[in-house]
mmCIF file of C-alpha atoms in Angstrom:
data_model
loop_
_atom_site.group_PDB
_atom_site.id
_atom_site.type_symbol
_atom_site.label_atom_id
_atom_site.label_comp_id
_atom_site.label_asym_id
_atom_site.label_seq_id
_atom_site.Cartn_x
_atom_site.Cartn_y
_atom_site.Cartn_z
ATOM 1 C CA MET A 159 76.936 60.040 116.745
ATOM 2 C CA GLN A 160 79.794 60.853 119.095
ATOM 3 C CA LYS A 161 80.060 59.353 122.568
ATOM 4 C CA GLU A 162 81.182 61.954 125.128
ATOM 5 C CA ILE A 163 83.021 60.976 128.302
ATOM 6 C CA LEU A 164 83.576 63.962 130.579
ATOM 7 C CA GLY A 165 85.107 64.625 133.980
ATOM 8 C CA SER A 166 88.138 64.225 136.199
ATOM 9 C CA GLY A 167 89.768 60.819 135.807
ATOM 10 C CA CYS A 168 87.599 59.833 132.848
ATOM 11 C CA VAL A 169 90.644 59.101 130.660
ATOM 12 C CA ALA A 170 90.466 55.646 132.275
ATOM 13 C CA ALA A 171 87.519 54.986 129.940
ATOM 14 C CA LEU A 172 90.039 54.456 127.137
ATOM 15 C CA LYS A 173 90.724 50.943 128.462
ATOM 16 C CA GLU A 174 87.014 50.133 128.427
ATOM 17 C CA ILE A 175 86.718 51.282 124.812
ATOM 18 C CA VAL A 176 89.671 49.130 123.806
ATOM 19 C CA ASP A 177 88.430 46.083 125.689
ATOM 20 C CA GLU A 178 84.820 46.315 124.517
ATOM 21 C CA ALA A 179 85.833 46.647 120.863
ATOM 22 C CA GLY A 180 88.391 43.831 121.036
ATOM 23 C CA VAL A 181 91.139 46.163 119.826
ATOM 24 C CA SER A 182 94.570 44.616 119.294
ATOM 25 C CA SER A 183 96.460 47.380 117.443
ATOM 26 C CA VAL A 184 96.308 51.156 117.976
ATOM 27 C CA LEU A 185 97.729 54.093 116.040
ATOM 28 C CA LEU A 186 98.481 56.671 118.751
ATOM 29 C CA ILE A 187 98.835 60.263 117.520
ATOM 30 C CA THR A 188 100.318 62.695 120.031
ATOM 31 C CA GLY A 189 102.144 65.979 120.450
ATOM 32 C CA LYS A 190 105.910 65.897 120.845
ATOM 33 C CA HIS A 191 106.218 67.485 124.287
ATOM 34 C CA SER A 192 102.692 67.938 125.620
ATOM 35 C CA TYR A 193 102.174 64.187 125.606
ATOM 36 C CA VAL A 194 104.746 63.810 128.361
ATOM 37 C CA SER A 195 104.263 67.107 130.217
ATOM 38 C CA SER A 196 100.477 66.659 130.490
ATOM 39 C CA GLY A 197 100.838 63.285 132.182
ATOM 40 C CA ALA A 198 99.008 61.663 129.269
ATOM 41 C CA LYS A 199 101.963 59.424 128.410
ATOM 42 C CA GLU A 200 101.881 57.675 131.772
ATOM 43 C CA TRP A 201 98.117 57.225 131.636
ATOM 44 C CA THR A 202 97.992 56.084 128.032
ATOM 45 C CA GLU A 203 100.828 53.581 128.269
ATOM 46 C CA SER A 204 99.112 51.973 131.225
ATOM 47 C CA LEU A 205 95.683 51.902 129.596
ATOM 48 C CA LEU A 206 97.012 50.516 126.309
ATOM 49 C CA SER A 207 99.493 48.092 127.858
ATOM 50 C CA ARG A 208 97.747 45.015 126.461
ATOM 51 C CA VAL A 209 97.623 46.099 122.824
ATOM 52 C CA LYS A 210 100.155 46.871 120.131
ATOM 53 C CA VAL A 211 100.752 50.637 119.954
ATOM 54 C CA THR A 212 102.399 52.577 117.114
ATOM 55 C CA GLN A 213 103.016 56.233 117.939
ATOM 56 C CA PHE A 214 103.031 59.103 115.437
ATOM 57 C CA SER A 215 104.174 62.519 116.655
ATOM 58 C CA ASP A 216 106.538 63.792 113.962
ATOM 59 C CA PHE A 217 104.496 66.672 112.550
ATOM 60 C CA SER A 218 104.336 70.462 112.651
ATOM 61 C CA VAL A 219 102.344 72.594 115.062
ATOM 62 C CA ASN A 220 100.349 73.797 112.057
ATOM 63 C CA PRO A 221 99.679 70.531 110.176
ATOM 64 C CA ARG A 222 101.166 70.403 106.682
ATOM 65 C CA ILE A 223 100.130 68.111 103.862
ATOM 66 C CA GLU A 224 103.530 66.414 104.141
ATOM 67 C CA ASP A 225 102.700 65.521 107.745
ATOM 68 C CA VAL A 226 99.332 64.089 106.776
ATOM 69 C CA LEU A 227 100.865 62.038 103.971
ATOM 70 C CA ALA A 228 103.419 60.588 106.388
ATOM 71 C CA GLY A 229 100.629 59.621 108.774
ATOM 72 C CA VAL A 230 98.565 58.101 105.966
ATOM 73 C CA ARG A 231 101.516 55.949 104.912
ATOM 74 C CA LEU A 232 101.974 54.796 108.501
ATOM 75 C CA LEU A 233 98.312 53.902 108.961
ATOM 76 C CA LYS A 234 98.159 52.029 105.671
ATOM 77 C CA ALA A 235 101.319 50.058 106.505
ATOM 78 C CA ASP A 236 99.701 48.058 109.315
ATOM 79 C CA ASP A 237 96.372 46.571 110.311
ATOM 80 C CA PHE A 238 95.112 48.995 112.962
ATOM 81 C CA ASP A 239 91.799 48.692 114.791
ATOM 82 C CA LEU A 240 91.639 52.101 116.459
ATOM 83 C CA VAL A 241 93.149 55.596 116.268
ATOM 84 C CA VAL A 242 93.747 57.508 119.507
ATOM 85 C CA ALA A 243 94.605 61.232 119.459
ATOM 86 C CA VAL A 244 96.072 62.836 122.602
ATOM 87 C CA GLY A 245 96.966 66.528 122.507
ATOM 88 C CA GLY A 246 95.834 69.969 121.386
ATOM 89 C CA GLY A 247 93.982 71.141 118.311
ATOM 90 C CA SER A 248 96.765 70.356 115.839
ATOM 91 C CA VAL A 249 97.021 66.780 117.108
ATOM 92 C CA MET A 250 93.269 66.370 116.704
ATOM 93 C CA ASP A 251 93.358 67.793 113.174
ATOM 94 C CA ILE A 252 96.208 65.499 112.126
ATOM 95 C CA ALA A 253 94.440 62.472 113.588
ATOM 96 C CA LYS A 254 91.160 63.256 111.839
ATOM 97 C CA LEU A 255 92.856 63.846 108.501
ATOM 98 C CA VAL A 256 95.151 60.827 108.637
ATOM 99 C CA ASN A 257 92.347 58.548 109.753
ATOM 100 C CA VAL A 258 89.784 59.537 107.138
ATOM 101 C CA LEU A 259 92.013 60.382 104.169
ATOM 102 C CA SER A 260 93.827 57.038 104.430
ATOM 103 C CA HIS A 261 90.505 55.335 103.649
ATOM 104 C CA GLN A 262 89.704 57.281 100.472
ATOM 105 C CA PRO A 263 90.341 55.806 96.996
ATOM 106 C CA GLU A 264 92.025 58.871 95.454
ATOM 107 C CA GLU A 265 95.069 60.983 96.303
ATOM 108 C CA VAL A 266 94.992 63.104 99.459
ATOM 109 C CA VAL A 267 95.370 66.359 97.524
ATOM 110 C CA ASP A 268 92.167 65.601 95.592
ATOM 111 C CA TYR A 269 90.143 65.900 98.788
ATOM 112 C CA VAL A 270 92.050 68.863 100.218
ATOM 113 C CA VAL A 271 92.490 71.150 97.209
ATOM 114 C CA ASP A 272 89.892 69.916 94.723
ATOM 115 C CA LYS A 273 87.270 69.297 97.452
ATOM 116 C CA LYS A 274 86.430 65.854 96.138
ATOM 117 C CA PRO A 275 83.730 64.386 98.426
ATOM 118 C CA LEU A 276 84.807 61.871 101.047
ATOM 119 C CA VAL A 277 83.245 58.466 100.395
ATOM 120 C CA ASN A 278 84.572 56.196 103.163
ATOM 121 C CA GLN A 279 84.673 56.431 106.941
ATOM 122 C CA GLY A 280 87.915 55.892 108.801
ATOM 123 C CA LEU A 281 88.590 53.766 111.842
ATOM 124 C CA PRO A 282 86.978 54.569 115.186
ATOM 125 C CA LEU A 283 88.823 57.611 116.597
ATOM 126 C CA VAL A 284 89.197 58.466 120.282
ATOM 127 C CA ALA A 285 90.033 62.148 120.854
ATOM 128 C CA ILE A 286 91.585 63.118 124.203
ATOM 129 C CA PRO A 287 92.410 66.848 124.500
ATOM 130 C CA THR A 288 95.233 68.080 126.722
ATOM 131 C CA THR A 289 94.275 71.768 126.342
ATOM 132 C CA SER A 290 91.055 73.635 127.107
ATOM 133 C CA GLY A 291 90.778 75.565 123.885
ATOM 134 C CA SER A 292 90.275 74.206 120.403
ATOM 135 C CA GLY A 293 87.260 71.991 121.074
ATOM 136 C CA SER A 294 88.469 70.009 118.065
ATOM 137 C CA GLU A 295 87.464 66.753 119.737
ATOM 138 C CA ALA A 296 83.855 67.891 119.232
ATOM 139 C CA THR A 297 84.000 69.083 115.609
ATOM 140 C CA LYS A 298 83.814 67.696 112.088
ATOM 141 C CA PHE A 299 86.460 70.155 110.844
ATOM 142 C CA ALA A 300 90.197 69.893 110.262
ATOM 143 C CA VAL A 301 92.807 72.377 109.060
ATOM 144 C CA ILE A 302 95.772 71.573 106.815
ATOM 145 C CA TYR A 303 98.442 73.797 105.218
ATOM 146 C CA ILE A 304 99.951 73.473 101.748
ATOM 147 C CA ASP A 305 102.880 75.842 101.107
ATOM 148 C CA GLN A 306 101.685 77.933 104.087
ATOM 149 C CA VAL A 307 98.203 78.305 102.581
ATOM 150 C CA LYS A 308 95.400 77.096 104.844
ATOM 151 C CA PHE A 309 92.789 74.604 103.643
ATOM 152 C CA SER A 310 89.816 73.335 105.631
ATOM 153 C CA LEU A 311 87.957 70.057 105.419
ATOM 154 C CA SER A 312 84.480 69.565 106.810
ATOM 155 C CA HIS A 313 82.633 66.261 106.914
ATOM 156 C CA GLU A 314 80.741 64.139 109.409
ATOM 157 C CA TYR A 315 83.361 61.407 108.932
ATOM 158 C CA LEU A 316 85.923 63.714 110.593
ATOM 159 C CA LEU A 317 83.993 63.878 113.876
ATOM 160 C CA PRO A 318 85.770 61.606 116.392
ATOM 161 C CA SER A 319 83.819 58.559 117.541
ATOM 162 C CA TYR A 320 84.681 59.292 121.183
ATOM 163 C CA ALA A 321 85.579 62.482 123.034
ATOM 164 C CA ILE A 322 87.285 61.915 126.389
ATOM 165 C CA VAL A 323 87.574 65.279 128.157
ATOM 166 C CA ASP A 324 89.576 64.849 131.356
ATOM 167 C CA PRO A 325 90.640 68.177 132.930
ATOM 168 C CA GLU A 326 93.480 66.469 134.806
ATOM 169 C CA LEU A 327 95.374 66.319 131.509
ATOM 170 C CA THR A 328 95.319 70.137 131.330
ATOM 171 C CA TYR A 329 96.691 70.801 134.807
ATOM 172 C CA SER A 330 100.324 71.217 133.753
ATOM 173 C CA LEU A 331 99.701 73.350 130.661
ATOM 174 C CA PRO A 332 101.974 76.444 130.799
ATOM 175 C CA ALA A 333 100.130 79.606 131.832
ATOM 176 C CA LYS A 334 100.528 81.496 128.545
ATOM 177 C CA SER A 335 99.428 78.465 126.508
ATOM 178 C CA ALA A 336 96.454 77.999 128.820
ATOM 179 C CA ALA A 337 95.579 81.684 128.444
ATOM 180 C CA ALA A 338 95.662 81.529 124.647
ATOM 181 C CA SER A 339 93.687 78.283 124.662
ATOM 182 C CA GLY A 340 91.086 79.773 126.975
ATOM 183 C CA MET A 341 90.633 82.804 124.734
ATOM 184 C CA ASP A 342 90.298 80.482 121.739
ATOM 185 C CA ALA A 343 87.420 78.688 123.442
ATOM 186 C CA LEU A 344 85.812 81.985 124.470
ATOM 187 C CA SER A 345 86.199 83.380 120.945
ATOM 188 C CA GLN A 346 84.622 80.280 119.448
ATOM 189 C CA ALA A 347 81.643 80.580 121.767
ATOM 190 C CA VAL A 348 81.150 84.276 120.957
ATOM 191 C CA GLU A 349 81.547 83.713 117.214
ATOM 192 C CA SER A 350 79.131 80.808 117.285
ATOM 193 C CA PHE A 351 76.594 82.982 119.115
ATOM 194 C CA TRP A 352 76.586 85.702 116.435
ATOM 195 C CA SER A 353 77.219 83.436 113.417
ATOM 196 C CA VAL A 354 74.732 83.683 110.560
ATOM 197 C CA ARG A 355 74.241 79.930 111.028
ATOM 198 C CA SER A 356 73.441 80.127 114.726
ATOM 199 C CA THR A 357 70.392 78.309 116.026
ATOM 200 C CA GLU A 358 68.641 78.204 119.364
ATOM 201 C CA GLU A 359 70.532 75.008 120.204
ATOM 202 C CA SER A 360 73.945 76.374 119.234
ATOM 203 C CA ARG A 361 73.326 79.599 121.158
ATOM 204 C CA GLU A 362 72.418 77.614 124.277
ATOM 205 C CA LEU A 363 75.749 75.772 124.064
ATOM 206 C CA ALA A 364 77.640 78.997 123.368
ATOM 207 C CA GLU A 365 75.913 80.783 126.249
ATOM 208 C CA LYS A 366 76.906 78.059 128.698
ATOM 209 C CA ALA A 367 80.495 78.164 127.456
ATOM 210 C CA ILE A 368 80.730 81.962 127.678
ATOM 211 C CA LYS A 369 79.408 82.047 131.244
ATOM 212 C CA MET A 370 81.723 79.259 132.376
ATOM 213 C CA ILE A 371 84.832 80.724 130.774
ATOM 214 C CA LEU A 372 84.289 84.252 132.048
ATOM 215 C CA ASN A 373 83.802 82.816 135.526
ATOM 216 C CA ALA A 374 86.688 80.341 135.461
ATOM 217 C CA LEU A 375 89.491 81.473 133.118
ATOM 218 C CA GLU A 376 91.445 83.743 135.451
ATOM 219 C CA ARG A 377 90.969 81.420 138.430
ATOM 220 C CA SER A 378 92.118 78.440 136.359
ATOM 221 C CA LEU A 379 95.371 80.229 135.582
ATOM 222 C CA ASP A 380 95.866 80.809 139.313
ATOM 223 C CA GLY A 381 95.792 77.047 139.855
ATOM 224 C CA ASP A 382 92.166 76.519 140.888
ATOM 225 C CA LEU A 383 91.515 72.893 139.901
ATOM 226 C CA HIS A 384 87.741 73.258 139.929
ATOM 227 C CA ALA A 385 88.105 76.182 137.529
ATOM 228 C CA LYS A 386 90.362 74.081 135.296
ATOM 229 C CA GLY A 387 87.607 71.493 135.166
ATOM 230 C CA GLN A 388 85.117 74.168 134.181
ATOM 231 C CA MET A 389 87.438 75.368 131.422
ATOM 232 C CA ALA A 390 87.805 71.861 129.991
ATOM 233 C CA LEU A 391 84.042 71.422 129.850
ATOM 234 C CA ALA A 392 83.460 74.918 128.471
ATOM 235 C CA ALA A 393 85.968 74.398 125.659
ATOM 236 C CA HIS A 394 84.151 71.194 124.725
ATOM 237 C CA LEU A 395 80.792 73.018 124.702
ATOM 238 C CA ALA A 396 82.259 75.791 122.536
ATOM 239 C CA GLY A 397 83.547 73.128 120.152
ATOM 240 C CA LYS A 398 80.073 71.610 119.939
ATOM 241 C CA ALA A 399 78.637 75.057 119.219
ATOM 242 C CA ILE A 400 80.993 75.863 116.343
ATOM 243 C CA ASN A 401 80.474 72.367 114.985
ATOM 244 C CA MET A 402 76.949 73.564 114.232
ATOM 245 C CA THR A 403 77.748 77.097 113.075
ATOM 246 C CA THR A 404 81.450 77.327 112.115
ATOM 247 C CA THR A 405 83.471 80.403 113.062
ATOM 248 C CA THR A 406 83.415 83.946 111.653
ATOM 249 C CA ALA A 407 85.578 86.995 110.894
ATOM 250 C CA PRO A 408 88.056 86.779 113.809
ATOM 251 C CA HIS A 409 89.054 83.253 112.793
ATOM 252 C CA ALA A 410 89.101 84.256 109.120
ATOM 253 C CA LEU A 411 91.725 86.921 109.830
ATOM 254 C CA SER A 412 93.732 84.937 112.368
ATOM 255 C CA TYR A 413 95.425 82.247 110.296
ATOM 256 C CA TYR A 414 97.955 84.508 108.581
ATOM 257 C CA LEU A 415 98.930 85.965 111.963
ATOM 258 C CA THR A 416 99.729 82.492 113.263
ATOM 259 C CA THR A 417 101.495 81.264 110.127
ATOM 260 C CA TYR A 418 103.687 84.292 109.426
ATOM 261 C CA PHE A 419 103.967 86.101 112.768
ATOM 262 C CA LYS A 420 103.897 83.068 115.083
ATOM 263 C CA ILE A 421 101.099 84.459 117.247
ATOM 264 C CA PRO A 422 99.444 81.423 118.884
ATOM 265 C CA HIS A 423 96.078 80.689 117.311
ATOM 266 C CA GLY A 424 93.879 81.528 120.307
ATOM 267 C CA HIS A 425 95.802 84.748 120.949
ATOM 268 C CA ALA A 426 95.507 85.784 117.291
ATOM 269 C CA VAL A 427 91.757 85.198 117.223
ATOM 270 C CA ALA A 428 91.229 87.076 120.496
ATOM 271 C CA LEU A 429 93.149 90.111 119.221
ATOM 272 C CA ILE A 430 90.708 90.454 116.324
ATOM 273 C CA LEU A 431 87.554 89.606 118.228
ATOM 274 C CA GLY A 432 87.682 92.564 120.611
ATOM 275 C CA GLU A 433 87.359 94.998 117.714
ATOM 276 C CA MET A 434 84.731 92.819 116.029
ATOM 277 C CA LEU A 435 82.493 93.255 119.070
ATOM 278 C CA VAL A 436 82.076 96.898 118.062
ATOM 279 C CA ILE A 437 81.795 96.259 114.312
ATOM 280 C CA ASN A 438 79.182 93.543 114.665
ATOM 281 C CA ALA A 439 77.142 95.779 116.976
ATOM 282 C CA GLN A 440 76.724 98.408 114.230
ATOM 283 C CA PRO A 441 74.914 96.694 111.377
ATOM 284 C CA THR A 442 73.083 98.637 108.707
ATOM 285 C CA THR A 443 70.329 97.374 106.456
ATOM 286 C CA ASP A 444 72.947 97.381 103.686
ATOM 287 C CA ASN A 445 75.790 95.483 105.344
ATOM 288 C CA LEU A 446 73.912 92.977 107.512
ATOM 289 C CA SER A 447 73.959 89.474 106.064
ATOM 290 C CA PRO A 448 70.828 88.908 103.967
ATOM 291 C CA GLU A 449 70.311 85.685 105.910
ATOM 292 C CA LEU A 450 69.498 87.678 109.069
ATOM 293 C CA ASN A 451 66.554 89.741 110.216
ATOM 294 C CA TYR A 452 67.717 93.214 111.261
ATOM 295 C CA VAL A 453 65.523 93.607 114.348
ATOM 296 C CA GLN A 454 66.059 90.041 115.545
ATOM 297 C CA TYR A 455 69.806 90.394 115.115
ATOM 298 C CA LEU A 456 69.915 93.556 117.234
ATOM 299 C CA VAL A 457 68.130 91.694 120.018
ATOM 300 C CA GLN A 458 70.576 88.795 119.651
ATOM 301 C CA ILE A 459 73.687 90.985 119.824
ATOM 302 C CA LYS A 460 72.282 92.879 122.833
ATOM 303 C CA THR A 461 71.711 89.527 124.543
ATOM 304 C CA LEU A 462 75.331 88.611 123.843
ATOM 305 C CA PHE A 463 76.647 91.810 125.399
ATOM 306 C CA LEU A 464 74.572 91.327 128.545
ATOM 307 C CA LEU A 465 75.842 87.752 128.698
ATOM 308 C CA MET A 466 79.393 89.081 128.560
ATOM 309 C CA GLY A 467 78.711 91.512 131.392
ATOM 310 C CA GLY A 468 78.553 94.749 129.416
ATOM 311 C CA ASP A 469 75.683 97.033 128.477
ATOM 312 C CA CYS A 470 77.119 98.039 125.103
ATOM 313 C CA ALA A 471 79.697 97.023 122.511
ATOM 314 C CA GLN A 472 82.391 99.439 123.675
ATOM 315 C CA ALA A 473 82.117 98.239 127.268
ATOM 316 C CA CYS A 474 82.438 94.622 126.150
ATOM 317 C CA ARG A 475 85.400 95.510 123.940
ATOM 318 C CA ASP A 476 87.189 97.203 126.840
ATOM 319 C CA GLN A 477 86.451 94.271 129.169
ATOM 320 C CA TRP A 478 87.719 91.852 126.515
ATOM 321 C CA TYR A 479 91.108 93.493 126.188
ATOM 322 C CA ASN A 480 91.352 93.978 129.953
ATOM 323 C CA LEU A 481 90.818 90.238 130.354
ATOM 324 C CA MET A 482 93.581 89.550 127.845
ATOM 325 C CA ARG A 483 95.979 91.825 129.709
ATOM 326 C CA ASN A 484 95.024 90.262 133.038
ATOM 327 C CA ILE A 485 95.976 86.799 131.776
ATOM 328 C CA GLY A 486 99.248 87.930 130.199
ATOM 329 C CA LEU A 487 98.297 88.260 126.524
ATOM 330 C CA GLU A 488 99.423 91.294 124.521
ATOM 331 C CA THR A 489 96.608 93.382 123.044
ATOM 332 C CA SER A 490 98.374 94.894 120.042
ATOM 333 C CA LEU A 491 99.508 93.166 116.863
ATOM 334 C CA PHE A 492 102.935 94.766 117.126
ATOM 335 C CA GLN A 493 103.493 93.630 120.705
ATOM 336 C CA ALA A 494 102.208 90.139 120.007
ATOM 337 C CA GLY A 495 104.032 89.431 116.747
ATOM 338 C CA GLY A 496 105.870 92.472 115.459
ATOM 339 C CA VAL A 497 103.157 93.293 112.913
ATOM 340 C CA THR A 498 103.642 96.698 111.254
ATOM 341 C CA ARG A 499 101.455 98.867 109.025
ATOM 342 C CA GLU A 500 103.233 97.503 105.942
ATOM 343 C CA ASP A 501 102.049 93.995 106.865
ATOM 344 C CA LEU A 502 98.340 94.824 106.913
ATOM 345 C CA SER A 503 97.549 94.483 103.212
ATOM 346 C CA PRO A 504 98.942 90.924 102.964
ATOM 347 C CA ILE A 505 96.921 89.958 106.048
ATOM 348 C CA VAL A 506 93.737 91.315 104.459
ATOM 349 C CA ASP A 507 94.535 89.574 101.164
ATOM 350 C CA SER A 508 94.910 86.269 103.007
ATOM 351 C CA VAL A 509 91.469 86.318 104.632
ATOM 352 C CA ASN A 510 89.496 83.082 104.663
ATOM 353 C CA MET A 511 86.437 84.102 102.642
ATOM 354 C CA GLU A 512 84.306 81.141 103.730
ATOM 355 C CA ARG A 513 84.643 82.120 107.388
ATOM 356 C CA LEU A 514 84.218 85.815 106.532
ATOM 357 C CA GLN A 515 80.882 85.138 104.817
ATOM 358 C CA ASN A 516 79.686 83.532 108.038
ATOM 359 C CA ASN A 517 80.082 86.862 109.862
ATOM 360 C CA PRO A 518 76.788 88.688 110.489
ATOM 361 C CA VAL A 519 78.109 92.030 109.205
ATOM 362 C CA ARG A 520 79.581 92.061 105.716
ATOM 363 C CA LEU A 521 83.130 93.443 105.645
ATOM 364 C CA SER A 522 85.076 95.017 102.797
ATOM 365 C CA ALA A 523 88.850 94.972 102.410
ATOM 366 C CA ASP A 524 88.886 98.594 103.617
ATOM 367 C CA ASP A 525 86.899 97.596 106.717
ATOM 368 C CA LEU A 526 89.400 94.857 107.531
ATOM 369 C CA HIS A 527 92.364 97.173 106.963
ATOM 370 C CA ALA A 528 90.866 99.764 109.310
ATOM 371 C CA LEU A 529 90.197 97.103 111.951
ATOM 372 C CA LEU A 530 93.785 95.877 111.854
ATOM 373 C CA SER A 531 95.123 99.457 111.940
ATOM 374 C CA ARG A 532 93.354 100.002 115.255
ATOM 375 C CA LEU A 533 95.198 97.009 116.696
ATOM 376 C CA LEU A 534 98.761 98.086 115.895
#
């Protein structure tokens, strides 16, 4: 069970966690630049001043297995009591993987590639996000790349013991990064809402996140601190929602765009999701997931559109891309990453099938190719 600590200034709770647990040695996992620019470095050094701290930040933006192995070696080399992760989604993923995989009896690759079940918990992990996007502090998932191929791990042991969500650590995030992060959180909430695994509880979380983000995203980018606080909380709620449901087609198609075309993750997902609003609004009895009831699903998708402020799929699609343009994000694959028609087949071939199966409407390779063509 995760303990959540939310609100402005709540990062100070890190000292209480350390003191109450009698911690003497901490492995601190951070980003390279965001750790300083977010103000987290000043806070963290003060809060951890009485314990031994070993910092690990030498890893890629998209975590590679080599990065995880380096972190595992570092954790195993000393007697740590606590792991603290401060940063964005990649920092959280690295921290989760290093922490848990260092406590397994077999080789790391056995758990990543061969999907051997995890048998041991890691150390207590405190997750402190410095972006309002990934929600990774609230999930049991982690992403890792081997030779530019994405692998996902999912296990309760990966869920951080503590989530400290302090919006003050997001105040200095550059506008374009904040925009992409915000669209990531919004996409997660929307995908969770229509996921084949959605439940009443997950939809309640997703609904709250959607309302908050649509109300606060643009104002947060204009410097409204209250809106930034709303975005931090909404991203956390969206993370909690996808922790129950996982993501769907937009995420499934996004990873190749980030790996090979350097489109930031949240931006890549948002590009796909606008078109998926229309596709997922047009189910047939043949292509709707067999796990869903046709009539109930139509009611659910209509509820989503009303929640998003549109009366139909096309209106929501147009509003979606208008929002992206308003916050400075390109709305074509070519503008965002130089993607051309010749690149579409490799993107389709790369799709994450697990995430694709979680989409309410079943999609063929031809469907995906047509979707991407409309985004050029």
